[in-house]
Amino acid sequence: MPKLQPINKLKGFKDVLPEDYVYWNHVLAVADEVMLSGGFDRIDLPTMEKEDLYNRTTGEETDVVGKEMYTFDTSRMIGSKDKKKDKDENIVALRPEITPSMVRAYIENGMQTWPKPISLFTIGKCYRHENPQGGRYREFTQLDAEVFGEEDAAIDASLISLVWDIFQRLKMNDIEVHINSIGCTECKPRIKKMLVDYFKKKQSKLCEDCKKRLKKNPLRILDCKNERCQSTIAGAPVTIDNICEECKKHLMSVLEYLDEMGVSYNLTPNLVRGLDYYNRTVFEVTGKDDRRQNALAGGGRYDYLIEQMGGEPSPAIGFGLGIDRTVDFLKNNNIRIPKPKSKVNIFMIQLGEDAKKIALKKTRELRKMDLSTGIAIGKDTIKSQLRAADKVNALFSVIIGQREAVTNSAIIRDMRDGVQETVELEDLNGRLLNMVEERIKEEEEYKKKAKSK
Ligand code: AMP
């Protein structure tokens, strides 16, 4: 047969292999732990929604929706029977961010009547058809958290402190929190007008995208990454100098609460964030050196969005934290993560056909007793199987050779010190259970002692 070309993954997508999954597991576990301890409930939402949801929330004029969204017309899919059905159902999009689904779910599931505030989080994939580069993928994973029903500045500060805590627990010290306020319905239009007046005079110095933004969303110019615009942006009116008194008070309270909680931050006047719906507090967390390129997390208030989406007016705030970039950060900065616990407590080693049959049967029995097991079927020497047991950090090995198969016995080997004992096959499971439980208890006590020192 002629050699066939393998099929590779799509550009901007990636495989997470076991050596990286250790990092993923750690980041996901810490994120989960911090959010749960902060009183958040976990939910799960679809990765695909009606396209209109994003047009009406994130905004058609944003890059995320206008340029990068994966949109499908399902009526045109091969074999589709949807051709004459509701058009609205047919045009769907893979989520470029999660807040719109959160807001939809909040309204659709009647959460408006639940006691407030409602604190929810989810972890899942997002899709953006961006130009892939370091830290920028077309498929990526976000931790998304939202608090509905409270406008007090203390909520803003405590949400930011949760993000901070996640990174602190991950020992990511070289990071910064940036905060700004972009005003409310009263002052935002005034700020927009000031910016339009300013940038109009300097239009020739702006990039093509910013020329368009000038008409549609002048605030976004402040967030432009193009080198060409930077000197003009540097001289632009500053949002926090022009927000109303109420917004100023709100921002000052957020900062005071953060001071109180010991979260360090930078007040960053041209932080505006790329999406349409934000008001008042906006924030971003970045690595110290690369603020413009690789934000690790970002969020803000969106007190008008729920009403815009057909719900009862309610204040809300949320953030998205990039799991991929967090993993990249840990790896790039050589940050140590805890050694993963051994997945395998007991490793089965066998020699000869009869021993193999016994080993397979025993493996299944041990698994049923919740003892995790490993076995290296393809390896034919005891030495190579012991090496495999070592590699997976097994606590004990069970060796069943030809002699043991005949005498209905097995050898238990302690992988820590190599001490071995022989037991009857019928006593094997009980003995192993005791030994593993004892070992786990020992390790926990050792850890407790080490912590108290
Ligand atoms: P955003 O909604 O753009 O503020 O994104 C929130 C977080 O998701 C960012 O701070 C990043 O950590 C992460 N993120 C956004 N876009 C991407 C992407 N294309 N690839 C990887 N991570 C991303």
Tab-separated table of C-alpha atoms and ligand atoms in Angstrom:
chain	number	residue	atom	x	y	z
A	1	MET	CA	0.000	0.000	0.000
A	2	PRO	CA	1.394	3.481	-0.804
A	3	LYS	CA	2.357	5.436	2.307
A	4	LEU	CA	-0.569	7.615	3.320
A	5	GLN	CA	-0.225	11.204	4.519
A	6	PRO	CA	-1.149	11.512	8.208
A	7	ILE	CA	-3.823	14.068	9.105
A	8	ASN	CA	-2.609	16.748	11.505
A	9	LYS	CA	-4.529	18.904	13.939
A	10	LEU	CA	-5.965	22.287	12.958
A	11	LYS	CA	-3.832	25.419	13.185
A	12	GLY	CA	-4.207	27.096	16.590
A	13	PHE	CA	-5.512	23.904	18.254
A	14	LYS	CA	-3.377	21.721	20.475
A	15	ASP	CA	-3.046	18.337	22.121
A	16	VAL	CA	-2.364	18.309	25.852
A	17	LEU	CA	-0.042	15.366	26.424
A	18	PRO	CA	0.508	13.588	29.764
A	19	GLU	CA	3.619	15.607	30.716
A	20	ASP	CA	1.613	18.838	30.335
A	21	TYR	CA	-1.542	17.433	31.807
A	22	VAL	CA	0.179	17.351	35.171
A	23	TYR	CA	0.265	21.175	34.975
A	24	TRP	CA	-3.323	21.329	33.736
A	25	ASN	CA	-4.511	19.152	36.560
A	26	HIS	CA	-2.752	21.317	39.112
A	27	VAL	CA	-4.077	24.620	37.695
A	28	LEU	CA	-7.618	23.258	37.375
A	29	ALA	CA	-7.538	21.834	40.905
A	30	VAL	CA	-6.310	25.136	42.405
A	31	ALA	CA	-8.878	27.148	40.414
A	32	ASP	CA	-11.665	24.833	41.528
A	33	GLU	CA	-10.542	24.923	45.156
A	34	VAL	CA	-10.236	28.719	45.344
A	35	MET	CA	-13.585	29.334	43.644
A	36	LEU	CA	-15.429	26.830	45.841
A	37	SER	CA	-13.830	28.250	48.978
A	38	GLY	CA	-14.964	31.705	47.804
A	39	GLY	CA	-18.588	30.519	47.910
A	40	PHE	CA	-19.018	30.050	44.153
A	41	ASP	CA	-21.171	27.252	42.709
A	42	ARG	CA	-19.971	25.397	39.643
A	43	ILE	CA	-22.193	25.114	36.576
A	44	ASP	CA	-21.674	23.869	33.022
A	45	LEU	CA	-22.908	25.570	29.855
A	46	PRO	CA	-23.050	24.734	26.134
A	47	THR	CA	-20.026	25.564	23.974
A	48	MET	CA	-22.365	26.495	21.122
A	49	GLU	CA	-25.123	29.101	21.225
A	50	LYS	CA	-27.197	31.143	18.797
A	51	GLU	CA	-24.938	33.649	17.079
A	52	ASP	CA	-27.279	36.431	18.072
A	53	LEU	CA	-26.401	35.956	21.728
A	54	TYR	CA	-22.874	37.180	21.044
A	55	ASN	CA	-23.973	39.962	18.686
A	56	ARG	CA	-26.166	41.368	21.434
A	57	THR	CA	-23.723	40.955	24.326
A	58	THR	CA	-20.054	40.925	23.345
A	59	GLY	CA	-20.950	43.254	20.448
A	60	GLU	CA	-20.848	42.956	16.653
A	61	GLU	CA	-18.222	45.672	16.428
A	62	THR	CA	-15.715	43.899	18.685
A	63	ASP	CA	-12.860	41.890	17.161
A	64	VAL	CA	-13.985	38.827	19.087
A	65	VAL	CA	-17.404	38.751	17.384
A	66	GLY	CA	-16.796	40.782	14.231
A	67	LYS	CA	-13.658	39.009	13.081
A	68	GLU	CA	-12.917	35.927	15.123
A	69	MET	CA	-16.109	34.014	15.812
A	70	TYR	CA	-16.638	30.494	14.433
A	71	THR	CA	-20.146	30.804	12.997
A	72	PHE	CA	-22.146	28.095	11.195
A	73	ASP	CA	-25.369	28.027	9.264
A	74	THR	CA	-26.694	24.601	10.268
A	75	SER	CA	-29.366	24.677	7.542
A	76	ARG	CA	-26.530	24.381	5.035
A	77	MET	CA	-24.955	21.391	6.704
A	78	ILE	CA	-24.941	18.196	4.706
A	79	GLY	CA	-28.155	16.270	5.303
A	80	SER	CA	-29.691	19.079	7.348
A	81	LYS	CA	-33.450	18.947	7.789
A	82	ASP	CA	-33.503	22.417	9.356
A	83	LYS	CA	-33.810	24.365	6.122
A	84	LYS	CA	-37.263	25.760	6.673
A	85	LYS	CA	-37.066	26.039	10.434
A	86	ASP	CA	-36.478	29.096	12.593
A	87	LYS	CA	-33.547	31.004	11.083
A	88	ASP	CA	-32.506	32.071	14.537
A	89	GLU	CA	-31.930	28.407	15.507
A	90	ASN	CA	-29.829	27.784	12.400
A	91	ILE	CA	-27.147	30.416	12.766
A	92	VAL	CA	-24.976	29.243	15.616
A	93	ALA	CA	-21.530	30.080	16.954
A	94	LEU	CA	-18.869	28.419	19.073
A	95	ARG	CA	-18.506	30.551	22.174
A	96	PRO	CA	-15.662	33.089	21.956
A	97	GLU	CA	-16.174	33.863	25.667
A	98	ILE	CA	-18.465	32.572	28.410
A	99	THR	CA	-20.125	35.638	29.999
A	100	PRO	CA	-22.924	35.775	27.359
A	101	SER	CA	-23.928	32.160	28.097
A	102	MET	CA	-23.802	32.892	31.824
A	103	VAL	CA	-26.170	35.827	31.386
A	104	ARG	CA	-28.458	33.804	29.124
A	105	ALA	CA	-28.508	30.933	31.627
A	106	TYR	CA	-29.180	33.352	34.500
A	107	ILE	CA	-32.259	34.721	32.737
A	108	GLU	CA	-33.432	31.456	31.154
A	109	ASN	CA	-33.237	29.433	34.372
A	110	GLY	CA	-35.145	31.953	36.492
A	111	MET	CA	-32.156	32.870	38.661
A	112	GLN	CA	-33.496	36.408	38.855
A	113	THR	CA	-35.727	35.259	41.713
A	114	TRP	CA	-32.942	33.481	43.618
A	115	PRO	CA	-31.459	35.169	46.709
A	116	LYS	CA	-28.673	37.542	45.694
A	117	PRO	CA	-25.806	37.697	45.161
A	118	ILE	CA	-25.495	34.624	42.960
A	119	SER	CA	-21.893	33.527	42.465
A	120	LEU	CA	-21.241	31.031	39.669
A	121	PHE	CA	-18.219	29.660	37.881
A	122	THR	CA	-17.474	27.287	35.079
A	123	ILE	CA	-14.406	25.969	33.280
A	124	GLY	CA	-14.536	25.188	29.578
A	125	LYS	CA	-13.348	25.678	26.032
A	126	CYS	CA	-13.673	28.887	24.027
A	127	TYR	CA	-12.982	29.466	20.333
A	128	ARG	CA	-11.566	32.476	18.541
A	129	HIS	CA	-10.348	32.447	14.961
A	130	GLU	CA	-7.360	34.670	15.749
A	131	ASN	CA	-3.912	34.540	14.246
A	132	PRO	CA	-2.261	31.877	16.408
A	133	GLN	CA	0.958	32.886	18.165
A	134	GLY	CA	2.654	32.357	21.531
A	135	GLY	CA	-0.116	32.160	24.139
A	136	ARG	CA	-2.837	32.806	21.577
A	137	TYR	CA	-4.789	29.757	20.488
A	138	ARG	CA	-7.927	29.236	18.452
A	139	GLU	CA	-9.239	26.796	21.023
A	140	PHE	CA	-8.469	27.652	24.641
A	141	THR	CA	-9.844	26.998	28.099
A	142	GLN	CA	-11.220	29.636	30.433
A	143	LEU	CA	-12.224	29.687	34.037
A	144	ASP	CA	-15.194	32.038	33.989
A	145	ALA	CA	-16.801	33.451	37.118
A	146	GLU	CA	-19.727	35.839	37.514
A	147	VAL	CA	-21.503	37.464	40.451
A	148	PHE	CA	-25.069	38.594	39.814
A	149	GLY	CA	-27.113	41.024	41.898
A	150	GLU	CA	-24.697	43.209	43.837
A	151	GLU	CA	-23.197	46.579	42.963
A	152	ASP	CA	-21.199	47.124	46.147
A	153	ALA	CA	-17.523	47.810	45.444
A	154	ALA	CA	-16.632	45.111	47.978
A	155	ILE	CA	-17.786	42.514	45.430
A	156	ASP	CA	-15.420	43.919	42.790
A	157	ALA	CA	-12.536	43.782	45.243
A	158	SER	CA	-13.291	40.302	46.516
A	159	LEU	CA	-13.629	38.961	42.950
A	160	ILE	CA	-10.249	40.459	42.055
A	161	SER	CA	-8.784	38.983	45.232
A	162	LEU	CA	-9.972	35.523	44.172
A	163	VAL	CA	-8.111	35.844	40.863
A	164	TRP	CA	-5.084	37.049	42.787
A	165	ASP	CA	-5.367	34.101	45.194
A	166	ILE	CA	-5.446	31.589	42.346
A	167	PHE	CA	-2.198	32.984	40.954
A	168	GLN	CA	-0.631	33.251	44.402
A	169	ARG	CA	-1.471	29.634	45.184
A	170	LEU	CA	0.148	28.684	41.914
A	171	LYS	CA	3.248	30.586	43.100
A	172	MET	CA	3.010	33.019	40.190
A	173	ASN	CA	4.632	36.058	41.754
A	174	ASP	CA	5.741	37.991	38.682
A	175	ILE	CA	2.278	39.196	37.851
A	176	GLU	CA	0.401	42.482	38.080
A	177	VAL	CA	-3.203	43.488	38.545
A	178	HIS	CA	-4.310	46.472	36.442
A	179	ILE	CA	-7.479	48.346	37.308
A	180	ASN	CA	-9.417	51.171	35.746
A	181	SER	CA	-12.940	52.572	35.723
A	182	ILE	CA	-14.622	53.327	32.416
A	183	GLY	CA	-17.676	55.053	33.893
A	184	CYS	CA	-21.411	54.528	33.776
A	185	THR	CA	-24.286	55.533	31.472
A	186	GLU	CA	-23.975	59.059	32.786
A	187	CYS	CA	-20.275	59.683	32.202
A	188	LYS	CA	-19.278	57.117	29.563
A	189	PRO	CA	-20.922	59.047	26.671
A	190	ARG	CA	-19.062	62.193	27.753
A	191	ILE	CA	-15.772	60.292	27.870
A	192	LYS	CA	-16.460	58.804	24.436
A	193	LYS	CA	-17.095	62.280	23.023
A	194	MET	CA	-13.858	63.625	24.502
A	195	LEU	CA	-11.954	60.745	22.964
A	196	VAL	CA	-13.604	61.207	19.570
A	197	ASP	CA	-12.735	64.929	19.628
A	198	TYR	CA	-9.136	64.135	20.522
A	199	PHE	CA	-8.545	61.218	18.118
A	200	LYS	CA	-10.337	62.912	15.208
A	201	LYS	CA	-7.637	65.554	15.169
A	202	LYS	CA	-4.937	62.850	15.067
A	203	GLN	CA	-6.693	60.466	12.684
A	204	SER	CA	-3.800	60.298	10.215
A	205	LYS	CA	-1.584	58.838	12.961
A	206	LEU	CA	-3.977	55.978	13.749
A	207	CYS	CA	-3.954	52.463	12.287
A	208	GLU	CA	-6.770	51.424	9.941
A	209	ASP	CA	-8.596	49.488	12.684
A	210	CYS	CA	-8.554	52.496	14.995
A	211	LYS	CA	-9.922	54.733	12.260
A	212	LYS	CA	-12.943	52.418	12.185
A	213	ARG	CA	-13.080	52.291	15.996
A	214	LEU	CA	-13.270	56.073	16.032
A	215	LYS	CA	-16.744	55.816	14.515
A	216	LYS	CA	-17.964	52.738	16.339
A	217	ASN	CA	-16.188	52.374	19.675
A	218	PRO	CA	-13.624	55.087	20.420
A	219	LEU	CA	-12.814	53.641	23.865
A	220	ARG	CA	-11.329	50.605	22.145
A	221	ILE	CA	-8.605	52.777	20.582
A	222	LEU	CA	-7.048	53.031	24.046
A	223	ASP	CA	-6.644	49.246	23.997
A	224	CYS	CA	-5.003	49.103	20.530
A	225	LYS	CA	-1.810	47.041	20.432
A	226	ASN	CA	-0.530	48.534	17.161
A	227	GLU	CA	2.817	50.328	17.620
A	228	ARG	CA	1.690	53.072	15.254
A	229	CYS	CA	-1.060	54.250	17.628
A	230	GLN	CA	0.886	54.187	20.898
A	231	SER	CA	2.205	57.786	20.993
A	232	THR	CA	-1.238	59.166	20.108
A	233	ILE	CA	-2.881	56.996	22.772
A	234	ALA	CA	-0.360	58.213	25.345
A	235	GLY	CA	-1.643	61.793	24.971
A	236	ALA	CA	-5.366	60.932	25.033
A	237	PRO	CA	-7.729	62.134	27.794
A	238	VAL	CA	-7.666	59.730	30.721
A	239	THR	CA	-10.926	57.979	31.635
A	240	ILE	CA	-10.502	58.166	35.422
A	241	ASP	CA	-10.031	61.948	35.229
A	242	ASN	CA	-13.415	62.229	33.578
A	243	ILE	CA	-15.717	59.732	35.257
A	244	CYS	CA	-18.581	61.073	37.403
A	245	GLU	CA	-18.394	61.475	41.177
A	246	GLU	CA	-20.379	58.284	41.859
A	247	CYS	CA	-18.048	56.230	39.645
A	248	LYS	CA	-15.015	57.827	41.286
A	249	LYS	CA	-16.372	56.914	44.731
A	250	HIS	CA	-17.003	53.351	43.574
A	251	LEU	CA	-13.480	53.019	42.193
A	252	MET	CA	-11.901	54.461	45.339
A	253	SER	CA	-13.840	51.974	47.457
A	254	VAL	CA	-12.660	49.062	45.273
A	255	LEU	CA	-9.066	50.205	45.759
A	256	GLU	CA	-9.504	50.658	49.506
A	257	TYR	CA	-10.918	47.152	49.894
A	258	LEU	CA	-8.054	45.752	47.846
A	259	ASP	CA	-5.562	47.575	50.085
A	260	GLU	CA	-7.349	46.130	53.067
A	261	MET	CA	-7.057	42.605	51.654
A	262	GLY	CA	-3.405	43.065	50.753
A	263	VAL	CA	-3.869	42.719	46.997
A	264	SER	CA	-1.402	44.905	45.107
A	265	TYR	CA	-2.579	46.621	41.936
A	266	ASN	CA	-1.722	49.305	39.395
A	267	LEU	CA	-4.197	51.963	38.415
A	268	THR	CA	-3.883	51.756	34.623
A	269	PRO	CA	-5.662	54.693	32.939
A	270	ASN	CA	-5.955	53.283	29.419
A	271	LEU	CA	-7.174	49.858	30.374
A	272	VAL	CA	-10.574	49.533	28.669
A	273	ARG	CA	-10.910	45.836	27.668
A	274	GLY	CA	-12.048	44.725	24.243
A	275	LEU	CA	-15.711	43.928	24.813
A	276	ASP	CA	-18.695	46.276	24.612
A	277	TYR	CA	-20.664	45.616	27.747
A	278	TYR	CA	-18.386	46.782	30.552
A	279	ASN	CA	-18.958	49.758	32.832
A	280	ARG	CA	-17.150	51.057	35.903
A	281	THR	CA	-14.524	48.570	37.157
A	282	VAL	CA	-12.408	46.850	34.528
A	283	PHE	CA	-9.338	44.811	35.422
A	284	GLU	CA	-6.693	42.601	33.932
A	285	VAL	CA	-3.942	40.402	35.323
A	286	THR	CA	-0.761	40.090	33.286
A	287	GLY	CA	2.770	38.820	33.547
A	288	LYS	CA	5.045	41.699	34.616
A	289	ASP	CA	6.835	41.931	31.289
A	290	ASP	CA	4.179	41.458	28.683
A	291	ARG	CA	1.023	43.322	29.640
A	292	ARG	CA	-0.023	44.104	26.082
A	293	GLN	CA	0.449	40.629	24.660
A	294	ASN	CA	-0.546	37.983	27.115
A	295	ALA	CA	-3.207	38.836	29.635
A	296	LEU	CA	-3.685	35.952	32.051
A	297	ALA	CA	-7.115	37.054	33.230
A	298	GLY	CA	-9.500	39.926	32.722
A	299	GLY	CA	-12.923	41.074	33.755
A	300	GLY	CA	-15.178	43.865	34.835
A	301	ARG	CA	-18.627	45.112	35.751
A	302	TYR	CA	-21.550	44.925	33.379
A	303	ASP	CA	-24.457	46.446	35.252
A	304	TYR	CA	-26.647	47.072	32.188
A	305	LEU	CA	-26.183	43.854	30.237
A	306	ILE	CA	-28.844	41.724	31.899
A	307	GLU	CA	-31.524	44.302	31.132
A	308	GLN	CA	-30.208	44.591	27.566
A	309	MET	CA	-30.647	40.839	27.254
A	310	GLY	CA	-34.291	41.003	28.287
A	311	GLY	CA	-33.846	40.298	32.006
A	312	GLU	CA	-34.763	42.352	35.062
A	313	PRO	CA	-32.141	45.071	35.616
A	314	SER	CA	-29.415	43.709	37.864
A	315	PRO	CA	-25.801	44.654	38.502
A	316	ALA	CA	-23.183	42.021	37.686
A	317	ILE	CA	-19.449	41.510	37.488
A	318	GLY	CA	-17.218	38.710	36.239
A	319	PHE	CA	-13.859	37.582	34.959
A	320	GLY	CA	-12.290	35.117	32.557
A	321	LEU	CA	-8.984	33.465	33.412
A	322	GLY	CA	-6.982	31.739	30.685
A	323	ILE	CA	-5.962	28.240	31.763
A	324	ASP	CA	-3.666	27.656	28.752
A	325	ARG	CA	-1.710	30.837	29.416
A	326	THR	CA	-1.502	30.051	33.118
A	327	VAL	CA	-0.030	26.634	32.303
A	328	ASP	CA	2.372	28.271	29.815
A	329	PHE	CA	3.386	30.777	32.511
A	330	LEU	CA	4.191	28.034	35.030
A	331	LYS	CA	6.269	26.158	32.485
A	332	ASN	CA	8.044	29.178	31.009
A	333	ASN	CA	8.975	30.466	34.445
A	334	ASN	CA	10.046	27.044	35.742
A	335	ILE	CA	7.567	27.241	38.592
A	336	ARG	CA	7.504	23.971	40.474
A	337	ILE	CA	4.212	22.221	40.912
A	338	PRO	CA	3.579	19.560	43.562
A	339	LYS	CA	4.739	16.155	42.460
A	340	PRO	CA	1.635	14.378	41.252
A	341	LYS	CA	0.382	11.686	43.607
A	342	SER	CA	1.086	8.208	42.333
A	343	LYS	CA	-1.801	7.100	40.191
A	344	VAL	CA	-0.787	3.539	40.819
A	345	ASN	CA	-0.672	2.097	44.307
A	346	ILE	CA	-0.014	-1.468	43.255
A	347	PHE	CA	1.878	-2.743	40.247
A	348	MET	CA	1.253	-6.305	39.063
A	349	ILE	CA	4.282	-8.185	37.806
A	350	GLN	CA	3.836	-11.556	36.189
A	351	LEU	CA	5.886	-14.181	34.420
A	352	GLY	CA	4.358	-16.957	32.313
A	353	GLU	CA	0.882	-17.573	30.940
A	354	ASP	CA	-0.683	-18.901	34.169
A	355	ALA	CA	0.735	-16.028	36.218
A	356	LYS	CA	-0.580	-13.543	33.661
A	357	LYS	CA	-4.109	-14.913	34.039
A	358	ILE	CA	-3.932	-14.710	37.839
A	359	ALA	CA	-2.479	-11.191	37.672
A	360	LEU	CA	-5.265	-9.959	35.387
A	361	LYS	CA	-7.925	-11.438	37.665
A	362	LYS	CA	-6.316	-9.950	40.787
A	363	THR	CA	-5.902	-6.534	39.117
A	364	ARG	CA	-9.627	-6.399	38.501
A	365	GLU	CA	-10.429	-7.449	42.085
A	366	LEU	CA	-8.102	-4.775	43.495
A	367	ARG	CA	-9.606	-2.080	41.275
A	368	LYS	CA	-13.033	-3.000	42.625
A	369	MET	CA	-11.637	-2.393	46.124
A	370	ASP	CA	-10.639	1.116	44.947
A	371	LEU	CA	-6.956	0.268	44.895
A	372	SER	CA	-5.397	1.768	41.787
A	373	THR	CA	-3.328	-0.726	39.854
A	374	GLY	CA	-0.847	-0.887	37.009
A	375	ILE	CA	0.371	-3.765	34.918
A	376	ALA	CA	2.928	-4.033	32.116
A	377	ILE	CA	1.627	-6.842	29.968
A	378	GLY	CA	4.074	-6.491	27.070
A	379	LYS	CA	7.261	-6.677	29.153
A	380	ASP	CA	8.610	-10.169	29.601
A	381	THR	CA	11.218	-9.914	32.367
A	382	ILE	CA	10.679	-9.215	36.036
A	383	LYS	CA	13.432	-6.598	35.888
A	384	SER	CA	11.778	-4.575	33.121
A	385	GLN	CA	8.403	-4.772	34.879
A	386	LEU	CA	9.967	-3.578	38.148
A	387	ARG	CA	11.410	-0.638	36.249
A	388	ALA	CA	7.912	0.168	34.960
A	389	ALA	CA	6.600	0.011	38.549
A	390	ASP	CA	9.328	2.433	39.618
A	391	LYS	CA	8.499	4.819	36.831
A	392	VAL	CA	4.889	5.197	37.925
A	393	ASN	CA	5.886	5.572	41.605
A	394	ALA	CA	3.908	2.504	42.671
A	395	LEU	CA	3.834	1.940	46.437
A	396	PHE	CA	3.921	-1.861	46.210
A	397	SER	CA	4.503	-4.450	43.519
A	398	VAL	CA	2.925	-7.874	43.445
A	399	ILE	CA	5.139	-10.454	41.773
A	400	ILE	CA	3.560	-13.641	40.477
A	401	GLY	CA	6.101	-15.874	38.763
A	402	GLN	CA	5.744	-19.459	37.552
A	403	ARG	CA	6.432	-20.839	41.053
A	404	GLU	CA	3.844	-18.569	42.699
A	405	ALA	CA	1.283	-19.525	40.039
A	406	VAL	CA	1.743	-23.200	40.950
A	407	THR	CA	1.744	-22.653	44.734
A	408	ASN	CA	-1.175	-20.162	44.701
A	409	SER	CA	0.922	-17.461	46.314
A	410	ALA	CA	2.304	-14.014	45.483
A	411	ILE	CA	5.230	-11.846	46.550
A	412	ILE	CA	4.501	-8.330	47.789
A	413	ARG	CA	7.441	-5.975	47.313
A	414	ASP	CA	7.607	-2.634	49.111
A	415	MET	CA	8.877	-0.295	46.405
A	416	ARG	CA	10.305	2.116	48.988
A	417	ASP	CA	12.883	-0.236	50.466
A	418	GLY	CA	12.646	-3.426	48.406
A	419	VAL	CA	11.511	-5.550	51.379
A	420	GLN	CA	9.483	-8.541	50.194
A	421	GLU	CA	7.006	-10.951	51.778
A	422	THR	CA	5.152	-13.943	50.388
A	423	VAL	CA	1.422	-14.329	50.964
A	424	GLU	CA	-1.252	-16.877	49.999
A	425	LEU	CA	-3.228	-15.687	46.960
A	426	GLU	CA	-6.470	-15.705	48.937
A	427	ASP	CA	-4.939	-13.332	51.528
A	428	LEU	CA	-3.396	-11.010	48.953
A	429	ASN	CA	-6.216	-8.459	48.589
A	430	GLY	CA	-6.761	-7.958	52.325
A	431	ARG	CA	-3.042	-7.673	53.045
A	432	LEU	CA	-2.555	-5.114	50.251
A	433	LEU	CA	-5.487	-3.020	51.429
A	434	ASN	CA	-3.983	-2.840	54.925
A	435	MET	CA	-0.531	-2.009	53.621
A	436	VAL	CA	-1.755	0.783	51.310
A	437	GLU	CA	-3.960	2.321	54.003
A	438	GLU	CA	-1.096	2.260	56.484
A	439	ARG	CA	1.261	3.850	53.980
A	440	ILE	CA	-1.165	6.638	53.104
A	441	LYS	CA	-1.730	7.373	56.799
A	442	GLU	CA	2.028	7.468	57.367
A	443	GLU	CA	2.502	9.922	54.501
A	444	GLU	CA	-0.258	12.198	55.757
A	445	GLU	CA	1.244	12.315	59.241
A	446	TYR	CA	4.632	13.082	57.757
A	447	LYS	CA	3.124	15.949	55.753
A	448	LYS	CA	1.328	17.319	58.840
A	449	LYS	CA	4.564	17.275	60.805
A	450	ALA	CA	6.469	18.980	57.994
A	451	LYS	CA	3.802	21.701	57.816
A	452	SER	CA	3.865	22.406	61.549
A	453	LYS	CA	7.668	22.831	61.595
B	1	AMP	P1	-10.790	38.028	27.307
B	1	AMP	O1	-12.224	37.621	27.285
B	1	AMP	O2	-10.235	38.299	25.949
B	1	AMP	O3	-10.473	39.083	28.287
B	1	AMP	O4	-10.018	36.739	27.805
B	1	AMP	C1	-9.918	36.360	29.153
B	1	AMP	C2	-8.696	35.498	29.298
B	1	AMP	O5	-8.784	34.363	28.423
B	1	AMP	C3	-7.432	36.219	28.848
B	1	AMP	O6	-6.894	36.980	29.893
B	1	AMP	C4	-6.540	35.080	28.431
B	1	AMP	O7	-5.881	34.527	29.537
B	1	AMP	C5	-7.516	34.054	27.885
B	1	AMP	N1	-7.548	34.130	26.406
B	1	AMP	C6	-8.247	34.987	25.627
B	1	AMP	N2	-8.045	34.735	24.329
B	1	AMP	C7	-7.177	33.702	24.266
B	1	AMP	C8	-6.578	32.966	23.199
B	1	AMP	N3	-6.832	33.227	21.937
B	1	AMP	N4	-5.723	31.952	23.519
B	1	AMP	C9	-5.470	31.654	24.819
B	1	AMP	N5	-6.006	32.299	25.860
B	1	AMP	C10	-6.856	33.309	25.594
